[in-house]
PDB file of C-alpha atoms in Angstrom:
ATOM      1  CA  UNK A 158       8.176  -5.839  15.697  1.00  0.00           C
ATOM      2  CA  UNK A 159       5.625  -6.390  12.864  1.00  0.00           C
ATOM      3  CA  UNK A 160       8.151  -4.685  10.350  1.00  0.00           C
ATOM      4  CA  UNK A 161      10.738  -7.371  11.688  1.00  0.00           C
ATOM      5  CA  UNK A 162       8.457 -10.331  11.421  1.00  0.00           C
ATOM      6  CA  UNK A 163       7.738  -9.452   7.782  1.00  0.00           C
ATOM      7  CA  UNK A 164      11.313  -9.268   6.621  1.00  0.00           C
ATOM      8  CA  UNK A 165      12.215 -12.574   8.166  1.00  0.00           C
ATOM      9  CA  UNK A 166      10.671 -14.245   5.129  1.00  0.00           C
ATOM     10  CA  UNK A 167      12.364 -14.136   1.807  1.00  0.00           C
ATOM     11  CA  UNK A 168       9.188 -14.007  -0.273  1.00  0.00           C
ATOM     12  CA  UNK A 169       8.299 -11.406   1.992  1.00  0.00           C
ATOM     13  CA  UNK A 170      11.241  -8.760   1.255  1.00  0.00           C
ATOM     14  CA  UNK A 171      11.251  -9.684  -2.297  1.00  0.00           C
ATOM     15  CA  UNK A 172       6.949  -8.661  -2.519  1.00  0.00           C
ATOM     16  CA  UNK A 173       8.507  -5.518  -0.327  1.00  0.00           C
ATOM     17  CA  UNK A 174      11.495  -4.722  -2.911  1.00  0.00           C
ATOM     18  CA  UNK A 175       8.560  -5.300  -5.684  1.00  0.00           C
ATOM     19  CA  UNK A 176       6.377  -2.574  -4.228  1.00  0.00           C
ATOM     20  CA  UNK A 177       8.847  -0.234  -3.259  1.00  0.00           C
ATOM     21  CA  UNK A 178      10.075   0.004  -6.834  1.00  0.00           C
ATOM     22  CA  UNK A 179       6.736   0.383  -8.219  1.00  0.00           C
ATOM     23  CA  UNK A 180       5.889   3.014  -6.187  1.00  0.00           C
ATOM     24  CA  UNK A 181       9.389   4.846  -6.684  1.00  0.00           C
ATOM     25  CA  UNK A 182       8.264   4.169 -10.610  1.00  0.00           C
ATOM     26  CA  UNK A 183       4.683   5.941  -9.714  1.00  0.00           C
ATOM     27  CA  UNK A 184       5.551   8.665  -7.322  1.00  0.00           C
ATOM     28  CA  UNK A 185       5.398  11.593  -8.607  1.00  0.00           C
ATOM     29  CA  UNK A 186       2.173  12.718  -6.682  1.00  0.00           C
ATOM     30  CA  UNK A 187       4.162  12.317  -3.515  1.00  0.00           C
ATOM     31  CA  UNK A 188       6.573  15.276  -4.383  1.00  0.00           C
ATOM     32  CA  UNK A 189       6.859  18.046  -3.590  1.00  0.00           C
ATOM     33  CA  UNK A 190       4.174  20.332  -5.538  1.00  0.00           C
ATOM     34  CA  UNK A 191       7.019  22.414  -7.696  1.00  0.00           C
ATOM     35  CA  UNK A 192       8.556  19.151  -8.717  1.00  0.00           C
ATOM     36  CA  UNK A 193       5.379  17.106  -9.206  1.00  0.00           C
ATOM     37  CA  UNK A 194       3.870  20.076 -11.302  1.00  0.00           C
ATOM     38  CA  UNK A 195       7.235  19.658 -13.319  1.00  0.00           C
ATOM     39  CA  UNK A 196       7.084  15.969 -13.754  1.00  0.00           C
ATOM     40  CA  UNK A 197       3.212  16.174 -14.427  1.00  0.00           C
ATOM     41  CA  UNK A 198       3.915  18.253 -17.405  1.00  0.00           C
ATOM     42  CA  UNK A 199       7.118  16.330 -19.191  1.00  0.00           C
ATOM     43  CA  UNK A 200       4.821  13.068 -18.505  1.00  0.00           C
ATOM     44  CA  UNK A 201       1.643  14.577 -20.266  1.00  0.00           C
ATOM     45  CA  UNK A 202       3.842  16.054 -22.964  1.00  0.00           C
ATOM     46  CA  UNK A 203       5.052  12.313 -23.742  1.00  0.00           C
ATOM     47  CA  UNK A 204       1.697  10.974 -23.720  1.00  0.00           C
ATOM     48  CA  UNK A 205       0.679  13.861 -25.898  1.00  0.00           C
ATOM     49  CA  UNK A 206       3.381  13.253 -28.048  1.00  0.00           C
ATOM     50  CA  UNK A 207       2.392   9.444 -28.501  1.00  0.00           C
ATOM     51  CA  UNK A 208      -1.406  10.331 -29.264  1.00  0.00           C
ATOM     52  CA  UNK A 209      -0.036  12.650 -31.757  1.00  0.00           C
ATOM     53  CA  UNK A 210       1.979   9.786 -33.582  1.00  0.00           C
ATOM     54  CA  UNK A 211      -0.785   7.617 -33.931  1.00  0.00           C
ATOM     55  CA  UNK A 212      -2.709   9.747 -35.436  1.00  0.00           C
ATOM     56  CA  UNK A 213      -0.703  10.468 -37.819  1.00  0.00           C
ATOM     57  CA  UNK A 214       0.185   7.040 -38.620  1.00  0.00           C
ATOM     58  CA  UNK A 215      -3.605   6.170 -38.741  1.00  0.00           C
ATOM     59  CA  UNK A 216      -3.306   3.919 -35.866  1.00  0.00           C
ATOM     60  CA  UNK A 217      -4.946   3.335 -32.729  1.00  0.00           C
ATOM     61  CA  UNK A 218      -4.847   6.046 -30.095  1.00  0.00           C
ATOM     62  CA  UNK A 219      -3.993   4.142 -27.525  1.00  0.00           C
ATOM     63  CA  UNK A 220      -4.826   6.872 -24.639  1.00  0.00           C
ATOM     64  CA  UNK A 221      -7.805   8.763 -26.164  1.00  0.00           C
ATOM     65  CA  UNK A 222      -7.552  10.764 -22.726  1.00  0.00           C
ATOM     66  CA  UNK A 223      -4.140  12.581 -23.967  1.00  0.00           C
ATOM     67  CA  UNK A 224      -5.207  14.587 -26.771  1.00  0.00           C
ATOM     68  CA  UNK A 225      -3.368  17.756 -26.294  1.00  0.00           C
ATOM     69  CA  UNK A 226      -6.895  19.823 -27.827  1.00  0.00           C
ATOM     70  CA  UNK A 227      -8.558  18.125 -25.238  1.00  0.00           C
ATOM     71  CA  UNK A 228      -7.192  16.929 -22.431  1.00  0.00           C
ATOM     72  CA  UNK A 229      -7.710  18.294 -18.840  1.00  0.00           C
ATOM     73  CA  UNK A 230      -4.336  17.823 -17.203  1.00  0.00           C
ATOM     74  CA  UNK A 231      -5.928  18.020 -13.677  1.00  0.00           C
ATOM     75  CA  UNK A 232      -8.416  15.470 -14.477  1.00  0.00           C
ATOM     76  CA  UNK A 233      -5.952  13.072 -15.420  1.00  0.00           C
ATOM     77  CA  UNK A 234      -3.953  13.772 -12.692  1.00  0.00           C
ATOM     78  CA  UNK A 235      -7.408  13.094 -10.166  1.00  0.00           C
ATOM     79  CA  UNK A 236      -7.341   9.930 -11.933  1.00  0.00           C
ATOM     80  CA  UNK A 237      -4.273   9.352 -11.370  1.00  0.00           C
ATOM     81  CA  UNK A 238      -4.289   9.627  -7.763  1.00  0.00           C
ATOM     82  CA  UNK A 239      -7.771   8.399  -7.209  1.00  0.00           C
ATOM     83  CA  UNK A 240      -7.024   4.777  -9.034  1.00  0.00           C
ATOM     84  CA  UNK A 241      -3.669   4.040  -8.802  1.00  0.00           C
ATOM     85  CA  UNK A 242      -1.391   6.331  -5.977  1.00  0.00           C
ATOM     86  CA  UNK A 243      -4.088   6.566  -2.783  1.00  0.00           C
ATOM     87  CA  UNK A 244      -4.581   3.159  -1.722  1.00  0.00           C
ATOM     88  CA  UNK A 245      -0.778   2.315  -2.708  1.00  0.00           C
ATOM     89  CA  UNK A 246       0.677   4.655  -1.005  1.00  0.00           C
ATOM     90  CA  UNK A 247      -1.372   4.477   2.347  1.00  0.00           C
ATOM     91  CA  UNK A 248      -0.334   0.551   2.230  1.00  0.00           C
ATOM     92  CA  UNK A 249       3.279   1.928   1.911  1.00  0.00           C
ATOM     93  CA  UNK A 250       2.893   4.715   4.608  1.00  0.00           C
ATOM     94  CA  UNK A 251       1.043   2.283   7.141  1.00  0.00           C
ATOM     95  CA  UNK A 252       4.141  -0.291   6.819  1.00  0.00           C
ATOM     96  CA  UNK A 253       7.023   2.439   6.651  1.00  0.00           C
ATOM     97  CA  UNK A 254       5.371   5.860   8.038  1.00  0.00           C
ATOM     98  CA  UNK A 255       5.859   8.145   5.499  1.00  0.00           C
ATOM     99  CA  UNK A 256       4.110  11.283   6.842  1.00  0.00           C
ATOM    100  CA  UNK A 257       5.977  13.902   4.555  1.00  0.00           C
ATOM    101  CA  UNK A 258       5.302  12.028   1.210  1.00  0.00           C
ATOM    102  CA  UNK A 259       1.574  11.711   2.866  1.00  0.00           C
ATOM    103  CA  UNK A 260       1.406  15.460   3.130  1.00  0.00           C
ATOM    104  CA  UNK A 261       2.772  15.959  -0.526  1.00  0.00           C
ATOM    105  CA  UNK A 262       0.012  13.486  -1.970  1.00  0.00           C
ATOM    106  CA  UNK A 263      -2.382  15.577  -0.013  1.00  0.00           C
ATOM    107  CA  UNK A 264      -1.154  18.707  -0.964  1.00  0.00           C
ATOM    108  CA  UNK A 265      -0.695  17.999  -4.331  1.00  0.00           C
ATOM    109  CA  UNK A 266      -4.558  16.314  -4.859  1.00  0.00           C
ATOM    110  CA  UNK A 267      -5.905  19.711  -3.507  1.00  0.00           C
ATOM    111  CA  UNK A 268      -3.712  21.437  -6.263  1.00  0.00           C
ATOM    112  CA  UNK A 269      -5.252  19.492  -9.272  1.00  0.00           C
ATOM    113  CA  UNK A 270      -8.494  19.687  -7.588  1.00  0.00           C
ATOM    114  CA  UNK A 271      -8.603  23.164  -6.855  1.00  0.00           C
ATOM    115  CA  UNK A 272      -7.590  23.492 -10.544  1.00  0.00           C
ATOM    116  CA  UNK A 273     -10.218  21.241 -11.985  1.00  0.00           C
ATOM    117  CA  UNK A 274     -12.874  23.367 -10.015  1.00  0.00           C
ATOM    118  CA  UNK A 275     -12.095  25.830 -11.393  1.00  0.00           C
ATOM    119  CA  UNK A 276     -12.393  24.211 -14.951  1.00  0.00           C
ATOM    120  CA  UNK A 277      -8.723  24.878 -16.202  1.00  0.00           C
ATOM    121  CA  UNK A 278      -7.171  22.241 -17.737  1.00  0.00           C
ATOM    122  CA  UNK A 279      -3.626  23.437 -18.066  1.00  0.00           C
ATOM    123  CA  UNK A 280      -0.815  22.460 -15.655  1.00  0.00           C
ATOM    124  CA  UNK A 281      -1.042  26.088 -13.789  1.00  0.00           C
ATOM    125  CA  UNK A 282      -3.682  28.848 -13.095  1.00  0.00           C
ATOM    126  CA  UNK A 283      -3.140  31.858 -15.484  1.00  0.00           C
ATOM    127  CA  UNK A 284      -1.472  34.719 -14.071  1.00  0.00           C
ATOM    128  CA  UNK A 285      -3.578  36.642 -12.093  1.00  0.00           C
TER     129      UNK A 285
END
């Protein structure tokens, strides 16, 4: 009934359309861990790819963070989550109960953590 209520205003299920796109735009946390490793590492790549360019055109680096010498994929992906996916995505699961994208997000934190704990920064553990 609360779902209903909401959608009878047009403001309403425009801010909903808003927030579903962003979060379709951010969700790559809330796949599946194969996939989100995937995405994690074509999205880094990009970002290194732009901090490369600016150095090399003596500009600004724009995202210090994504220096490929230096850069702890894991941490930024903890960052990631912690600032921007968590509380976004448990305002979108408490309106729309989303448990399986819930369990990826979980799933997938405990991946990059287990990863940074272990002090790696690459996008997998080495080969046992």
């Amino acid at each position: 009934d609360s779902v209903k209520t909401v959608l009878t205003s047009p403001e309403n299920r425009i801010l909903i359309k808003r927030m579903l796109i962003k979060c379709a735009d951010i969700s790559n946390p809330c796949r599946p861990i194969e996939q989100c490793i995937e995405w994690a590492g074509r999205i880094s790549e990009e970002y290194f790819a732009q901090t490369d360019e600016e150095k090399r055109q003596g500009l600004p680096v724009v995202m210090p963070v994504f220096d490929r010498n230096t850069c702890s994929i894991p941490k930024s992906q903890i960052s990631f989550i912690d600032y921007f996916i968590t509380d976004m995505f448990d305002a979108w699961d408490a309106f729309a109960d989303l448990p399986n994208l819930m369990q990826h997000l979980d799933n997938n934190f405990k991946y990059w953590k287990g990863l940074d704990e272990r002090k790696l920064r690459s996008l997998r553990p080495p080969p046992e």
